Short mmCIF file of C-alpha atoms and ligand atoms in Angstrom, two decimals:
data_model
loop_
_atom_site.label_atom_id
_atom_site.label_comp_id
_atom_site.label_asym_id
_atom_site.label_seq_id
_atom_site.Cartn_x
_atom_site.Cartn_y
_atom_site.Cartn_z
CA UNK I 1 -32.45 -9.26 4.67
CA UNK I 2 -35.16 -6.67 5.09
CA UNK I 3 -35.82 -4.58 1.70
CA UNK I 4 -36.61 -0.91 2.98
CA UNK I 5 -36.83 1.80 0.90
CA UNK I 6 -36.27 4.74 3.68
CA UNK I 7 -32.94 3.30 5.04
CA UNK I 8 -29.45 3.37 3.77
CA UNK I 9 -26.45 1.07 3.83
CA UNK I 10 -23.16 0.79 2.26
CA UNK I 11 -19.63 -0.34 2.55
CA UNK I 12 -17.08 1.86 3.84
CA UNK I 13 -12.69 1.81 3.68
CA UNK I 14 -10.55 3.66 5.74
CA UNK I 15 -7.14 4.19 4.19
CA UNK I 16 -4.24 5.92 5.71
CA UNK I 17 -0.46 5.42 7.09
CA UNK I 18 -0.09 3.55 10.05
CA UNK I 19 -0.60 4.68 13.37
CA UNK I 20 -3.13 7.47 11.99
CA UNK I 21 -5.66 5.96 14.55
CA UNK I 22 -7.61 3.80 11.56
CA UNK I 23 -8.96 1.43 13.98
CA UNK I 24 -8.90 3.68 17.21
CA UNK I 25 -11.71 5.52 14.55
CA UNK I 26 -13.39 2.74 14.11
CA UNK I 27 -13.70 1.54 17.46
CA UNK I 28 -14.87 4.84 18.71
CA UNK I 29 -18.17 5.13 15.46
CA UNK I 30 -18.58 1.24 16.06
CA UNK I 31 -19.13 1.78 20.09
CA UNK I 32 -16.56 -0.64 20.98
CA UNK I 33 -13.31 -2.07 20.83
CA UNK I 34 -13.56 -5.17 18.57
CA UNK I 35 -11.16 -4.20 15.35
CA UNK I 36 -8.30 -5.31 15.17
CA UNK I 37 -5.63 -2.94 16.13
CA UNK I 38 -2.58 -5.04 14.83
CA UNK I 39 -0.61 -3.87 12.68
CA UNK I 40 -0.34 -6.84 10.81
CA UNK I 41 -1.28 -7.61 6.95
CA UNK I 42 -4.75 -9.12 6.21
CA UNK I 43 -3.47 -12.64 5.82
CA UNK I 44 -7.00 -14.00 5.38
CA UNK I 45 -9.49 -14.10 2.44
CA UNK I 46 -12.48 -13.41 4.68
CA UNK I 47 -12.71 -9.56 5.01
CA UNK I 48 -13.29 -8.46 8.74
CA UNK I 49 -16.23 -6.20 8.54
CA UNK I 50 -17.65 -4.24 11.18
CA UNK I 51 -21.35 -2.53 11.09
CA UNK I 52 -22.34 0.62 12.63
CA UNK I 53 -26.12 0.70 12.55
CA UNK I 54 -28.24 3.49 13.52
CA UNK I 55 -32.36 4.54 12.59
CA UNK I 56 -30.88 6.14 9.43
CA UNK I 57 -29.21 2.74 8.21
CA UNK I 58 -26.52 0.45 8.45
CA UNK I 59 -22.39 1.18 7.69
CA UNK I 60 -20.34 -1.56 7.09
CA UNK I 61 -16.23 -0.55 7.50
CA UNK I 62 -14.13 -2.91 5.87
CA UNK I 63 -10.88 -2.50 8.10
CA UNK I 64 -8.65 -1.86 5.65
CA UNK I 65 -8.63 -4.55 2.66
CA UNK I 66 -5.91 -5.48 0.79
CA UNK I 67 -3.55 -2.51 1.75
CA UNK I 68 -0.29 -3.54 2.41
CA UNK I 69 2.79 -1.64 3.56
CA UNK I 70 5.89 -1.05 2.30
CA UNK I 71 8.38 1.55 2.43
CA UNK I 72 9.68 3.12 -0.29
CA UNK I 73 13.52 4.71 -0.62
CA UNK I 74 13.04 7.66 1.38
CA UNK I 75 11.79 5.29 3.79
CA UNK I 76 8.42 6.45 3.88
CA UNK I 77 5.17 4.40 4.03
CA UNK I 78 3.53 3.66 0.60
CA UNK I 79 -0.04 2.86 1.25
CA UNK I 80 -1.31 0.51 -1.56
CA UNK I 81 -5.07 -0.07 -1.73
CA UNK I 82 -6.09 -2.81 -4.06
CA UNK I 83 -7.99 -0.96 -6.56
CA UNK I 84 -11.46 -2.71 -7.00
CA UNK I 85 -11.43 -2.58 -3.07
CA UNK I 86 -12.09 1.65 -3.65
CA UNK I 87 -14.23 0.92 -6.70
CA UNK I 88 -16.36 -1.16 -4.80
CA UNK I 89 -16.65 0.55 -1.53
CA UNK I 90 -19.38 3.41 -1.59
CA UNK I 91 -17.06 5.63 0.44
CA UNK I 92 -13.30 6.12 1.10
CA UNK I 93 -12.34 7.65 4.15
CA UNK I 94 -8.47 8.85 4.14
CA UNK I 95 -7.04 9.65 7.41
CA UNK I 96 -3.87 11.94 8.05
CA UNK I 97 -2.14 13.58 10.73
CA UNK I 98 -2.72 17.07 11.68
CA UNK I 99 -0.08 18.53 9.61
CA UNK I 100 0.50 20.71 6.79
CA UNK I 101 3.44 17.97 5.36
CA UNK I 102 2.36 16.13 2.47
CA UNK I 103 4.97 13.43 1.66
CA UNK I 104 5.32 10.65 -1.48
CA UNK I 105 3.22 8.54 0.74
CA UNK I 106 0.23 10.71 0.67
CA UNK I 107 0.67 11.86 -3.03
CA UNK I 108 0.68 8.00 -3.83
CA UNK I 109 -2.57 7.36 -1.93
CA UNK I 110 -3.84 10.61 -3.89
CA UNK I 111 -2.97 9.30 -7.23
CA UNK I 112 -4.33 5.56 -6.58
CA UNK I 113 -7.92 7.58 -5.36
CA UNK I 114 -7.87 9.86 -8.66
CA UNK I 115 -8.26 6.42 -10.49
CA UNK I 116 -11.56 5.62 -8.86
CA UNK I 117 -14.95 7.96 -8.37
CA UNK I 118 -15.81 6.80 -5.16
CA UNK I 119 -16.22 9.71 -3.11
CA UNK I 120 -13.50 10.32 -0.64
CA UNK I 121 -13.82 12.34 2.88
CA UNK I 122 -10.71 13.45 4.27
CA UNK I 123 -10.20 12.66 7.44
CA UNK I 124 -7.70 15.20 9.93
CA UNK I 125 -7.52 13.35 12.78
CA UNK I 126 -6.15 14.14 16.22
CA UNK I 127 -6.92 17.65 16.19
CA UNK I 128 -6.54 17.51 20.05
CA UNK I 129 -2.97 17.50 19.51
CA UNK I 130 -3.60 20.67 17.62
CA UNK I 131 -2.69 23.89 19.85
CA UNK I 132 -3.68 26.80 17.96
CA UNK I 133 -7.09 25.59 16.23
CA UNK I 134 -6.60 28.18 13.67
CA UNK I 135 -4.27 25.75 12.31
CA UNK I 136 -6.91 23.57 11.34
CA UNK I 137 -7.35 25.60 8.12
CA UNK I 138 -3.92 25.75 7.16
CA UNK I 139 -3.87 22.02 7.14
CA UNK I 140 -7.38 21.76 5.06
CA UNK I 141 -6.04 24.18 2.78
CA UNK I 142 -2.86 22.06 2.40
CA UNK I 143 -4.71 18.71 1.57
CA UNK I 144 -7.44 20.50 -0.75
CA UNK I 145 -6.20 20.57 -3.67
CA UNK I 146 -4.06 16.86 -3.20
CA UNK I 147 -7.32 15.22 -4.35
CA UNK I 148 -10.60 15.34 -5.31
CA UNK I 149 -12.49 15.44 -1.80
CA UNK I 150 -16.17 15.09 -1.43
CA UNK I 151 -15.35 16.12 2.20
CA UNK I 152 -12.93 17.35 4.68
CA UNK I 153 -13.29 16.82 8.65
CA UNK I 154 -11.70 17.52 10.92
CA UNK I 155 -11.83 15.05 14.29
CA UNK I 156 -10.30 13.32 17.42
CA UNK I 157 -11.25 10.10 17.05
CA UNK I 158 -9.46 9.30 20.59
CA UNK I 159 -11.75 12.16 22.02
CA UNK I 160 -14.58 11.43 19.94
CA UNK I 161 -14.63 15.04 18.59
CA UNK I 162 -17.01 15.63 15.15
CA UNK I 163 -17.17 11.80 14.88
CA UNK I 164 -21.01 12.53 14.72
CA UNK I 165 -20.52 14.75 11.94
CA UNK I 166 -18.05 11.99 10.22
CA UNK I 167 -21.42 9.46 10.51
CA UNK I 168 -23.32 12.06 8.98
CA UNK I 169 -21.40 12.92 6.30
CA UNK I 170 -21.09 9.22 5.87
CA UNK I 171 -24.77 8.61 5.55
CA UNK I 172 -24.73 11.46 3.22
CA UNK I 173 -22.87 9.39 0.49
CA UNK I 174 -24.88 6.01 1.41
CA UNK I 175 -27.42 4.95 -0.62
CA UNK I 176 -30.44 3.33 0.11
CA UNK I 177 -30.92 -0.57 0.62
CA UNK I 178 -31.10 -3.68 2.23
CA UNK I 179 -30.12 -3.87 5.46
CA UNK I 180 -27.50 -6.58 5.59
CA UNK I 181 -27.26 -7.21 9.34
CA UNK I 182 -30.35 -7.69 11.98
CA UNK I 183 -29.31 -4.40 14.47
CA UNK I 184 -28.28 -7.06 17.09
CA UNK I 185 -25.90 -8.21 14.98
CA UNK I 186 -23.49 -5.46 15.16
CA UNK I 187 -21.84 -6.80 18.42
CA UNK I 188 -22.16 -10.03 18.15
CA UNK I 189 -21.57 -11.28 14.39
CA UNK I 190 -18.18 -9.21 13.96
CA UNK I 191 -16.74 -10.36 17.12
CA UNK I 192 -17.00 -13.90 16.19
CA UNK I 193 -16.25 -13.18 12.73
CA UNK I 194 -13.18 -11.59 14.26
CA UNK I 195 -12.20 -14.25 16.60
CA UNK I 196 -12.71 -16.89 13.66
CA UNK I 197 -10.19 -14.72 12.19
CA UNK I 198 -7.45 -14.42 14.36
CA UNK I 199 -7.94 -18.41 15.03
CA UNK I 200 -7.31 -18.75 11.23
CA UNK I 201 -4.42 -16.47 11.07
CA UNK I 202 -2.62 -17.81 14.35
CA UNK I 203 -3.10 -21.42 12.88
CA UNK I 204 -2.28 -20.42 9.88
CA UNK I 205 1.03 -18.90 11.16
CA UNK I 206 2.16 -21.30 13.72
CA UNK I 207 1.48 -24.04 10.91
CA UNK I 208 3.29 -22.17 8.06
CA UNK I 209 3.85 -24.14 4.85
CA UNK I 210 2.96 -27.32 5.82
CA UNK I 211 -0.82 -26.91 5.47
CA UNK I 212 -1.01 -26.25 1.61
CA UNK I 213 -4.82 -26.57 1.01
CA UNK I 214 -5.83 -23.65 3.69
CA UNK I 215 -7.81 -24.09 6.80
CA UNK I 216 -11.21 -22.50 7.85
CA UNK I 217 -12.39 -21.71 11.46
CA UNK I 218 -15.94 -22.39 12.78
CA UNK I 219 -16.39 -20.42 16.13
CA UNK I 220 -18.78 -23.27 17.82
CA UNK I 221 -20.15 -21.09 20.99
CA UNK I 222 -18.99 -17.28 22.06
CA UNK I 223 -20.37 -16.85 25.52
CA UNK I 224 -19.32 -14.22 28.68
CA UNK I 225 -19.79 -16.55 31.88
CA UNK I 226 -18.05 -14.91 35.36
CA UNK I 227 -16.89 -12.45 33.44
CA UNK I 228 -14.48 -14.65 31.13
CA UNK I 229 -15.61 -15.05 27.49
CA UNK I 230 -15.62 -18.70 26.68
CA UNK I 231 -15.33 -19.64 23.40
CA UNK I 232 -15.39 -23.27 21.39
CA UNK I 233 -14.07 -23.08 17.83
CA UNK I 234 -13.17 -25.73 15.25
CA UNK I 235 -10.31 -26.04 13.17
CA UNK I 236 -11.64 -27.28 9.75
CA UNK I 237 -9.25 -28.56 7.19
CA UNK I 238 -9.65 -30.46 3.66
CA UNK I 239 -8.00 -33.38 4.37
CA UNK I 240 -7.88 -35.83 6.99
CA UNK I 241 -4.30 -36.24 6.76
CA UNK I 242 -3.74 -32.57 7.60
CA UNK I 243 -5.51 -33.35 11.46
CA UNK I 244 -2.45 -34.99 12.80
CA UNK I 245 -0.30 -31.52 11.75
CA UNK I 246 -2.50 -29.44 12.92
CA UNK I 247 -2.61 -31.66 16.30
CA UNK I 248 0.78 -32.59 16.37
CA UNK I 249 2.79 -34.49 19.11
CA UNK I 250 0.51 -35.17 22.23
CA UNK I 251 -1.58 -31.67 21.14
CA UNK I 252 1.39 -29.42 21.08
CA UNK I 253 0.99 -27.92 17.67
CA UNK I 254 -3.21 -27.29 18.58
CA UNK I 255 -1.89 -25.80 22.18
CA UNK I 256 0.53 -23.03 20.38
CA UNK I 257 -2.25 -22.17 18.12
CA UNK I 258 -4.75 -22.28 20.89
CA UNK I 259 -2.58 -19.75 23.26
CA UNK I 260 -1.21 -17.37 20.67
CA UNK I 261 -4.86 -17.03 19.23
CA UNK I 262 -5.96 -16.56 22.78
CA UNK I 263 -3.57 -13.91 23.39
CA UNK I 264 -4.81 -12.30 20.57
CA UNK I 265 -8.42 -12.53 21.19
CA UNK I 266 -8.11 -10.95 25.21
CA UNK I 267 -5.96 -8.21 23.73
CA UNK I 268 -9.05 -7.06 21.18
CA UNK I 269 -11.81 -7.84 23.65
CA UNK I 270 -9.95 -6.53 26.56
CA UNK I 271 -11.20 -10.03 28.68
CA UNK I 272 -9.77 -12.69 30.04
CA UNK I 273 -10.99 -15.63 27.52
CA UNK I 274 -10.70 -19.14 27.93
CA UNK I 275 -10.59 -20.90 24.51
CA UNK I 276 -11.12 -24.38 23.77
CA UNK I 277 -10.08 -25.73 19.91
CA UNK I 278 -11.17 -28.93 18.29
CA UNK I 279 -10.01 -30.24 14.83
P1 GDP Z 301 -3.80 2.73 12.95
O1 GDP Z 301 -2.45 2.09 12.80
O2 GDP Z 301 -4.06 3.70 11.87
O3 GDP Z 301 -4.90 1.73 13.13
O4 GDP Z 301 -3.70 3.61 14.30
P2 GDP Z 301 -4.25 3.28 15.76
O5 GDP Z 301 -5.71 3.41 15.81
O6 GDP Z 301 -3.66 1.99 16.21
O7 GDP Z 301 -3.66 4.52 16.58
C1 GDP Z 301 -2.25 4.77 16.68
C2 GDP Z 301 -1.99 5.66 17.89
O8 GDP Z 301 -2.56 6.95 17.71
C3 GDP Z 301 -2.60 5.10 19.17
O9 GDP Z 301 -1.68 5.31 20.23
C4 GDP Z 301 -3.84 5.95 19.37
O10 GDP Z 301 -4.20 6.08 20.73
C5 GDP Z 301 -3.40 7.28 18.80
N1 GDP Z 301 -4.56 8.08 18.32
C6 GDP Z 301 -5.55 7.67 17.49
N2 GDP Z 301 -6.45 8.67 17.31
C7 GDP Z 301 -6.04 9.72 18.05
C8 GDP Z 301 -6.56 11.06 18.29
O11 GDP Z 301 -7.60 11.47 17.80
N3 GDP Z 301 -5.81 11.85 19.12
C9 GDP Z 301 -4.66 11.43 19.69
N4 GDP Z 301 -4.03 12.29 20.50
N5 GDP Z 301 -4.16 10.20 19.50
C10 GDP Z 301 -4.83 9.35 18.69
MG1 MG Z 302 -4.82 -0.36 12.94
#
């Protein structure tokens, strides 16, 4: 970790109803597509982080921590963002739809935000679905006053419209410090992170209840060879006993994992992988 006084890092949250385009965001500042665009509830303790570094610093996105979705009687989305996750992020970024409609969902995000002073940039996103750009304003002037914003952009992040001014504005709130990643890092660290991840989550799934003590996932090797990313990974558990489940008869149990995890992992890289598990 390299102590510099002139560069800037931070951790960053996006919030926001599903299908908003959290992660299509984040794969469009980060460069490339390695979030994870599942729908699916953080299962795991370890955080997926993802950096963006650049000569002014380094932004770490947490994808989303601890929100989890339910919906509420009228049937719309409540967004629930563990609280210490905003206190101890240096910046929120919210992103809505292009729309002057402000539902429960939105006034609930806006209420669990007022609780925290971690500055918060509103993010409209998809303004390429937006017509008439005039309309841009209504909708700012619609979400102004539902929080406290230290910002308000608006961008595509499919089209990659103003996401330069997003990083800026980001940097803006950052402040300086150690940079916590080496700047090759940024590709290769979160991927197998990510992979570890979705490893865990698939074994963790596949195994359900019968693992009680929790299982970790070492990602061995991560290498592209003829274009297929091969990748060795090791099931780690705290028991011996627990092996033979996670095995189980003549491999089968270890096989699910393996091609459900695999699955997985071509979907987020977009690559054929071939994925070999040990216990
Ligand atoms: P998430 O659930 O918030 O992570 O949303 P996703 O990133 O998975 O995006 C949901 C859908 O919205 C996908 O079909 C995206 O292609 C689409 N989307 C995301 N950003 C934009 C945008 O800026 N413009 C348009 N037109 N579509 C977008
Ligand atoms: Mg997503």
């Amino acid at each position: 970790m390299e102590e510099n006084k002139q560069k800037k890092s931070g951790f960053v949250t996006l919030i926001g109803r599903p299908n908003v385009g959290k992660s299509t965001l984040m794969n469009h500042l980060i460069g490339q597509k390695i979030a994870i665009t599942s729908d699916k509830p953080q299962t795991t303790r370890n955080r997926i982080q993802t950096v963006y570094t650049d000569d002014r610093g380094q932004i770490i996105f947490l994808d989303t921590p601890g929100i989890h979705k339910a919906k509420n009687k009228l049937g719309e989305y409540m967004v629930n963002v563990a609280e210490h996750t905003l206190k101890e992020v240096d910046v929120v970024l919210w992103l809505v739809e292009p729309t002057t409609f402000i539902g429960a969902g939105e006034h609930h995000i806006a209420e669990q935000l007022s609780k925290v002073s971690t500055p918060v940039i509103l993010v409209i996103n998809k303004i390429d679905t937006v017509k008439v750009q005039e309309e841009i304003l209504t909708f700012i002037a619609a979400y102004k006053d539902v929080c406290n914003f230290a910002e308000i952009v608006p961008l595509s992040a499919l089209k990659e419209k103003n996401t330069d001014l997003l990083l800026d504005l980001i940097f803006k709130y950052l402040p300086y410090g150690p940079q916590f990643y080496d700047e090759d890092t940024v590709t290769d660290q979160p991927m197998r992170q990510i992979a570890a991840e979705l490893i865990r989550e698939k074994a963790l799934h596949c195994l359900q209840e019968e693992i009680p003590h929790g299982i970790a996932v070492a990602i061995d090797s991560m290498k592209v060879r003829n274009k297929v990313m091969h990748i060795d990974a090791t099931i780690i558990c705290e028991r011996d006993s627990h092996k033979g489940i996670i095995i189980g008869k003549k491999g089968s149990m270890l096989k699910k994992i393996g091609s459900t995890a695999r699955y997985e992992i071509e979907k987020m890289l977009d690559q054929q992988v071939n994925l070999k598990l040990w216990v």
